[in-house]
CSV table of C-alpha atoms in Angstrom, one decimal:
chain,number,residue,atom,x,y,z
A,30,UNK,CA,-142.9,110.4,-12.6
A,31,UNK,CA,-139.6,111.9,-13.6
A,32,UNK,CA,-138.3,114.2,-11.1
A,33,UNK,CA,-136.6,117.4,-12.1
A,34,UNK,CA,-134.2,119.5,-10.2
A,35,UNK,CA,-134.1,123.3,-11.1
A,36,UNK,CA,-130.8,125.0,-10.7
A,37,UNK,CA,-131.6,128.4,-12.5
A,38,UNK,CA,-134.0,130.3,-14.6
A,39,UNK,CA,-137.7,131.5,-14.2
A,40,UNK,CA,-138.7,128.9,-12.0
A,41,UNK,CA,-138.0,128.4,-8.1
A,42,UNK,CA,-135.7,125.7,-6.7
A,43,UNK,CA,-138.2,124.6,-4.3
A,44,UNK,CA,-140.8,121.7,-4.4
A,45,UNK,CA,-140.8,118.5,-6.3
A,46,UNK,CA,-140.6,119.8,-9.9
A,47,UNK,CA,-141.3,116.7,-12.5
A,48,UNK,CA,-142.3,115.9,-15.7
A,49,UNK,CA,-144.9,113.3,-16.2
A,50,UNK,CA,-147.9,112.6,-18.8
A,51,UNK,CA,-146.4,115.2,-21.2
A,52,UNK,CA,-146.7,117.9,-18.5
A,53,UNK,CA,-144.0,119.7,-16.5
A,54,UNK,CA,-144.9,120.6,-12.8
A,55,UNK,CA,-142.8,123.6,-12.1
A,56,UNK,CA,-142.9,126.1,-8.8
A,57,UNK,CA,-143.1,129.9,-9.5
A,58,UNK,CA,-143.6,132.9,-7.3
A,59,UNK,CA,-147.3,132.8,-8.3
A,60,UNK,CA,-147.5,128.9,-7.8
A,61,UNK,CA,-145.1,128.2,-4.7
A,62,UNK,CA,-147.3,125.5,-3.1
A,63,UNK,CA,-148.7,123.2,-5.7
A,64,UNK,CA,-146.6,124.5,-8.8
A,65,UNK,CA,-147.7,125.3,-12.3
A,66,UNK,CA,-148.5,122.8,-14.7
A,67,UNK,CA,-147.0,123.4,-18.4
A,68,UNK,CA,-147.8,121.2,-21.3
A,69,UNK,CA,-144.9,120.0,-23.2
A,70,UNK,CA,-146.2,121.6,-26.1
A,71,UNK,CA,-145.4,124.9,-24.8
A,72,UNK,CA,-141.5,124.0,-25.2
A,73,UNK,CA,-139.8,125.8,-27.8
A,74,UNK,CA,-136.5,124.0,-27.4
A,75,UNK,CA,-134.5,121.7,-24.9
A,76,UNK,CA,-130.8,121.0,-25.2
A,77,UNK,CA,-128.2,119.4,-22.9
A,78,UNK,CA,-126.6,122.4,-20.9
A,79,UNK,CA,-123.4,123.8,-22.2
A,80,UNK,CA,-121.6,127.1,-21.5
A,81,UNK,CA,-123.1,128.7,-24.7
A,82,UNK,CA,-126.8,128.0,-23.9
A,83,UNK,CA,-126.3,128.6,-20.3
A,84,UNK,CA,-125.0,132.0,-21.1
A,85,UNK,CA,-128.3,132.8,-22.9
A,86,UNK,CA,-130.4,132.1,-20.0
A,87,UNK,CA,-128.6,134.9,-17.6
A,88,UNK,CA,-125.5,136.2,-19.4
A,89,UNK,CA,-122.1,135.8,-17.7
A,90,UNK,CA,-124.0,135.7,-14.3
A,91,UNK,CA,-126.2,132.8,-15.4
A,92,UNK,CA,-123.1,131.0,-16.1
A,93,UNK,CA,-121.7,131.9,-12.8
A,94,UNK,CA,-124.9,130.4,-11.2
A,95,UNK,CA,-124.7,127.2,-13.1
A,96,UNK,CA,-120.9,126.9,-12.6
A,97,UNK,CA,-121.4,125.2,-9.3
A,98,UNK,CA,-123.5,122.5,-11.2
A,99,UNK,CA,-121.8,122.1,-14.4
A,100,UNK,CA,-118.1,123.4,-13.8
A,101,UNK,CA,-117.6,123.5,-17.7
A,102,UNK,CA,-117.1,120.6,-19.9
A,103,UNK,CA,-115.7,118.5,-17.3
A,104,UNK,CA,-118.8,119.2,-15.0
A,105,UNK,CA,-121.2,118.4,-17.8
A,106,UNK,CA,-119.4,115.0,-18.2
A,107,UNK,CA,-119.5,114.5,-14.5
A,108,UNK,CA,-123.1,115.5,-14.3
A,109,UNK,CA,-124.0,112.7,-17.0
A,110,UNK,CA,-122.2,110.3,-14.7
A,111,UNK,CA,-123.6,111.4,-11.4
A,112,UNK,CA,-125.3,108.6,-9.4
A,113,UNK,CA,-123.3,105.7,-10.8
A,114,UNK,CA,-125.4,103.6,-13.1
A,115,UNK,CA,-128.3,106.1,-12.9
A,116,UNK,CA,-127.2,108.8,-15.2
A,117,UNK,CA,-128.3,112.5,-14.9
A,118,UNK,CA,-128.5,115.1,-17.6
A,119,UNK,CA,-128.3,118.8,-17.1
A,120,UNK,CA,-130.3,120.6,-19.7
A,121,UNK,CA,-131.7,124.1,-20.8
A,122,UNK,CA,-135.3,124.1,-21.7
A,123,UNK,CA,-136.9,127.4,-23.3
A,124,UNK,CA,-140.8,128.0,-23.3
A,125,UNK,CA,-142.9,129.6,-26.0
A,126,UNK,CA,-143.7,132.2,-23.6
A,127,UNK,CA,-140.2,133.2,-23.0
A,128,UNK,CA,-139.4,131.7,-19.7
A,129,UNK,CA,-136.2,129.5,-19.4
A,130,UNK,CA,-135.0,126.7,-17.3
A,131,UNK,CA,-131.6,125.1,-16.2
A,132,UNK,CA,-132.3,121.8,-14.4
A,133,UNK,CA,-131.3,118.2,-14.1
A,134,UNK,CA,-133.2,114.9,-14.4
A,135,UNK,CA,-132.4,111.2,-15.2
A,136,UNK,CA,-131.7,110.2,-18.6
A,137,UNK,CA,-135.2,108.5,-19.4
A,138,UNK,CA,-137.1,111.6,-18.4
A,139,UNK,CA,-134.8,113.8,-20.4
A,140,UNK,CA,-135.5,111.6,-23.4
A,141,UNK,CA,-139.3,112.0,-22.8
A,142,UNK,CA,-139.1,115.8,-22.6
A,143,UNK,CA,-137.0,115.7,-25.9
A,144,UNK,CA,-139.3,113.6,-27.7
A,145,UNK,CA,-142.2,116.1,-26.8
A,146,UNK,CA,-140.3,118.8,-28.7
A,147,UNK,CA,-139.4,116.6,-31.7
């Protein structure tokens, strides 16, 4: 099971969000205890986070929220290198129902998420 750390978007920053067996488990106000299961086929797109696609989540305010996580291009590079050998990827996911997610996960889990959209 790949753990996901939620930073911003339409999902809560609480709980143990994850991606496994082709499904996300993400916490929402309606599902604060067990989380909501979302099948990966509901993904519209997933991209490595950049200033441009983070602004699409919440405008300039969205970038301000994410700024502590990403800190621009230098922060993106640092995010990829967090944890020494265990690399983390900060990404933006857009779901078909219009919800968005800014989160971080390990490289292996990110690759699985990307494969689900491909």
